[in-house]
mmCIF file of C-alpha atoms in Angstrom:
data_model
loop_
_atom_site.group_PDB
_atom_site.id
_atom_site.type_symbol
_atom_site.label_atom_id
_atom_site.label_comp_id
_atom_site.label_asym_id
_atom_site.label_seq_id
_atom_site.Cartn_x
_atom_site.Cartn_y
_atom_site.Cartn_z
ATOM 1 C CA THR A 1 -25.238 13.180 97.700
ATOM 2 C CA SER A 2 -25.294 11.415 101.029
ATOM 3 C CA GLU A 3 -26.394 13.196 104.212
ATOM 4 C CA GLU A 4 -22.761 13.241 105.334
ATOM 5 C CA TYR A 5 -21.763 15.660 102.562
ATOM 6 C CA ALA A 6 -24.960 17.701 102.110
ATOM 7 C CA ASP A 7 -23.855 20.854 103.963
ATOM 8 C CA LEU A 8 -20.393 20.703 102.425
ATOM 9 C CA ILE A 9 -21.866 20.409 98.912
ATOM 10 C CA LYS A 10 -24.287 23.302 99.543
ATOM 11 C CA ARG A 11 -21.425 25.553 100.611
ATOM 12 C CA GLN A 12 -19.305 24.389 97.677
ATOM 13 C CA MET A 13 -22.096 25.097 95.165
ATOM 14 C CA GLN A 14 -22.478 28.615 96.586
ATOM 15 C CA LYS A 15 -18.728 29.170 96.196
ATOM 16 C CA TRP A 16 -18.831 27.940 92.590
ATOM 17 C CA GLN A 17 -21.685 30.288 91.813
ATOM 18 C CA ARG A 18 -19.750 33.210 93.308
ATOM 19 C CA ILE A 19 -16.377 32.342 91.716
ATOM 20 C CA LEU A 20 -17.716 31.362 88.292
ATOM 21 C CA GLY A 21 -20.341 34.104 88.180
ATOM 22 C CA LEU A 22 -23.235 31.677 87.854
ATOM 23 C CA ARG A 23 -26.784 32.490 88.829
ATOM 24 C CA CYS A 24 -28.808 29.321 89.079
ATOM 25 C CA ILE A 25 -31.018 27.386 91.422
ATOM 26 C CA ILE A 26 -29.655 23.991 92.352
ATOM 27 C CA ARG A 27 -31.676 21.479 94.313
ATOM 28 C CA ILE A 28 -29.545 19.080 96.297
ATOM 29 C CA GLU A 29 -31.196 15.780 97.089
ATOM 30 C CA THR A 30 -29.725 13.742 99.907
ATOM 31 C CA VAL A 31 -30.098 9.984 99.940
ATOM 32 C CA SER A 32 -28.605 7.138 101.920
ATOM 33 C CA ASP A 33 -25.219 5.774 100.839
ATOM 34 C CA HIS A 34 -26.961 2.618 99.608
ATOM 35 C CA GLN A 35 -29.472 4.610 97.532
ATOM 36 C CA LEU A 36 -26.701 6.809 96.129
ATOM 37 C CA ARG A 37 -24.674 3.789 94.981
ATOM 38 C CA ALA A 38 -27.763 2.150 93.478
ATOM 39 C CA ARG A 39 -28.803 5.295 91.584
ATOM 40 C CA VAL A 40 -25.296 5.919 90.269
ATOM 41 C CA GLU A 41 -25.023 2.283 89.136
ATOM 42 C CA LYS A 42 -28.338 2.643 87.277
ATOM 43 C CA GLY A 43 -27.403 6.032 85.835
ATOM 44 C CA GLU A 44 -30.338 7.678 87.623
ATOM 45 C CA TYR A 45 -28.838 11.078 88.379
ATOM 46 C CA GLU A 46 -28.047 14.405 86.744
ATOM 47 C CA LEU A 47 -25.007 15.192 88.880
ATOM 48 C CA ALA A 48 -23.801 12.949 91.681
ATOM 49 C CA PHE A 49 -21.407 13.854 94.468
ATOM 50 C CA CYS A 50 -20.076 10.609 95.822
ATOM 51 C CA PRO A 51 -16.855 9.386 97.385
ATOM 52 C CA LEU A 52 -14.344 7.700 95.131
ATOM 53 C CA SER A 53 -11.605 5.479 96.487
ATOM 54 C CA VAL A 54 -8.998 3.181 95.054
ATOM 55 C CA ASN A 55 -7.514 -0.109 96.180
ATOM 56 C CA SER A 56 -4.145 0.353 94.498
ATOM 57 C CA PRO A 57 -1.605 3.156 94.107
ATOM 58 C CA ASP A 58 -1.384 2.194 90.392
ATOM 59 C CA ALA A 59 -2.827 5.082 88.332
ATOM 60 C CA LEU A 60 -3.481 2.903 85.267
ATOM 61 C CA ARG A 61 -5.414 0.405 87.362
ATOM 62 C CA PHE A 62 -7.537 3.241 88.756
ATOM 63 C CA LEU A 63 -8.235 4.610 85.265
ATOM 64 C CA GLN A 64 -9.179 1.132 84.036
ATOM 65 C CA SER A 65 -12.036 1.148 86.538
ATOM 66 C CA PHE A 66 -13.799 3.485 84.060
ATOM 67 C CA SER A 67 -13.198 1.200 81.079
ATOM 68 C CA ALA A 68 -16.258 0.017 79.145
ATOM 69 C CA ASN A 69 -15.163 -3.579 79.785
ATOM 70 C CA ASN A 70 -15.021 -3.133 83.552
ATOM 71 C CA PRO A 71 -18.181 -4.367 85.317
ATOM 72 C CA ASN A 72 -17.499 -1.843 88.103
ATOM 73 C CA ASN A 73 -17.523 1.142 85.710
ATOM 74 C CA CYS A 74 -19.762 3.296 87.915
ATOM 75 C CA ILE A 75 -20.067 6.111 85.361
ATOM 76 C CA PHE A 76 -20.918 3.826 82.432
ATOM 77 C CA LEU A 77 -18.245 5.394 80.251
ATOM 78 C CA SER A 78 -17.974 3.774 76.840
ATOM 79 C CA ASP A 79 -15.686 5.783 74.587
ATOM 80 C CA GLU A 80 -13.268 4.647 71.888
ATOM 81 C CA THR A 81 -10.807 7.500 72.504
ATOM 82 C CA TYR A 82 -10.559 6.677 76.212
ATOM 83 C CA GLU A 83 -10.232 2.941 75.550
ATOM 84 C CA ASN A 84 -7.437 3.603 73.012
ATOM 85 C CA LEU A 85 -5.510 5.656 75.577
ATOM 86 C CA LEU A 86 -5.812 2.861 78.148
ATOM 87 C CA ASN A 87 -4.741 0.219 75.619
ATOM 88 C CA LYS A 88 -1.719 2.286 74.566
ATOM 89 C CA ALA A 89 -0.748 2.813 78.216
ATOM 90 C CA LYS A 90 -1.039 -0.944 78.931
ATOM 91 C CA ALA A 91 1.059 -1.854 75.888
ATOM 92 C CA GLU A 92 3.727 0.840 76.351
ATOM 93 C CA THR A 93 7.049 -0.375 77.755
ATOM 94 C CA ASP A 94 8.684 3.052 78.044
ATOM 95 C CA GLN A 95 7.649 4.520 81.414
ATOM 96 C CA THR A 96 7.792 8.136 80.230
ATOM 97 C CA ALA A 97 5.512 7.403 77.286
ATOM 98 C CA GLN A 98 3.215 5.297 79.478
ATOM 99 C CA ARG A 99 2.896 8.159 81.979
ATOM 100 C CA GLU A 100 1.886 10.467 79.114
ATOM 101 C CA TYR A 101 -0.908 8.089 78.032
ATOM 102 C CA ILE A 102 -2.043 7.823 81.656
ATOM 103 C CA ARG A 103 -2.043 11.630 81.964
ATOM 104 C CA GLU A 104 -4.042 11.925 78.738
ATOM 105 C CA ALA A 105 -6.593 9.383 80.002
ATOM 106 C CA ALA A 106 -6.954 11.253 83.311
ATOM 107 C CA ASP A 107 -7.292 14.539 81.412
ATOM 108 C CA TYR A 108 -9.959 12.939 79.222
ATOM 109 C CA LEU A 109 -12.069 12.057 82.280
ATOM 110 C CA GLN A 110 -11.867 15.609 83.589
ATOM 111 C CA THR A 111 -12.183 17.459 80.277
ATOM 112 C CA ASN A 112 -15.320 15.512 79.429
ATOM 113 C CA ALA A 113 -16.714 15.935 82.957
ATOM 114 C CA CYS A 114 -16.787 12.184 83.531
ATOM 115 C CA ILE A 115 -15.283 12.678 86.967
ATOM 116 C CA LEU A 116 -14.317 15.980 88.514
ATOM 117 C CA PRO A 117 -12.254 16.322 91.667
ATOM 118 C CA VAL A 118 -14.284 18.471 94.015
ATOM 119 C CA PHE A 119 -12.617 17.988 97.348
ATOM 120 C CA SER A 120 -10.060 15.855 99.066
ATOM 121 C CA GLU A 121 -10.334 15.939 102.812
ATOM 122 C CA SER A 122 -10.382 19.650 103.719
ATOM 123 C CA SER A 123 -9.336 21.183 100.377
ATOM 124 C CA TYR A 124 -11.447 22.049 97.342
ATOM 125 C CA LEU A 125 -10.772 21.995 93.629
ATOM 126 C CA VAL A 126 -12.859 22.893 90.614
ATOM 127 C CA GLN A 127 -11.368 22.737 87.151
ATOM 128 C CA THR A 128 -12.147 25.289 84.500
ATOM 129 C CA THR A 129 -10.570 26.748 81.390
ATOM 130 C CA GLY A 130 -6.971 27.784 81.993
ATOM 131 C CA VAL A 131 -6.254 25.215 84.715
ATOM 132 C CA SER A 132 -3.587 22.577 84.078
ATOM 133 C CA GLY A 133 -1.453 20.082 85.931
ATOM 134 C CA VAL A 134 -4.241 18.130 87.604
ATOM 135 C CA TYR A 135 -3.000 14.584 88.206
ATOM 136 C CA CYS A 136 -4.396 11.635 90.057
ATOM 137 C CA CYS A 137 -2.021 10.434 92.753
ATOM 138 C CA SER A 138 -3.900 7.504 94.161
ATOM 139 C CA GLY A 139 -3.252 5.646 97.352
ATOM 140 C CA PRO A 140 -5.079 3.153 99.487
ATOM 141 C CA ASP A 141 -8.621 4.320 100.288
ATOM 142 C CA ARG A 142 -8.175 7.831 98.842
ATOM 143 C CA VAL A 143 -7.755 9.790 95.667
ATOM 144 C CA TYR A 144 -5.604 12.916 95.874
ATOM 145 C CA PHE A 145 -5.496 15.626 93.232
ATOM 146 C CA SER A 146 -2.527 17.927 93.286
ATOM 147 C CA ASN A 147 -0.230 20.130 91.186
ATOM 148 C CA ALA A 148 -3.044 22.216 89.717
ATOM 149 C CA TYR A 149 -2.111 25.671 88.507
ATOM 150 C CA SER A 150 -3.620 28.490 86.517
ATOM 151 C CA GLU A 151 -2.151 29.071 83.079
ATOM 152 C CA ASN A 152 -3.178 32.744 83.241
#
């Protein structure tokens, strides 16, 4: 992570350990924003905490940024299931059905730990078994995750 988020990430990791009942030692390495971007682009990380922003409020456009064909795919995702969901969403003319494909694609990213919403501004979110309703509501310069609830 960058220096800017180091203390926040340390506190968040401690909370996760407490809430999830984990006992582990985690070393957090801070690097400059430039180094972080370079290492993520090269895939040189085990777990990276980095800011994610969008340039459009269009959820499908945001999800396409993780497509194997996108040169800006910062997580290097290349998965047939994910690509099929994006292609179905692009081709779908019924908005309700298209939203379902978009939701499935967003769920795919989270279920497979491709991207996980950790915090948005001053709130925190970790997804685990029994949590549903996490949607990406993008807007200029930010990604917001809302509507999460526990199924239990």
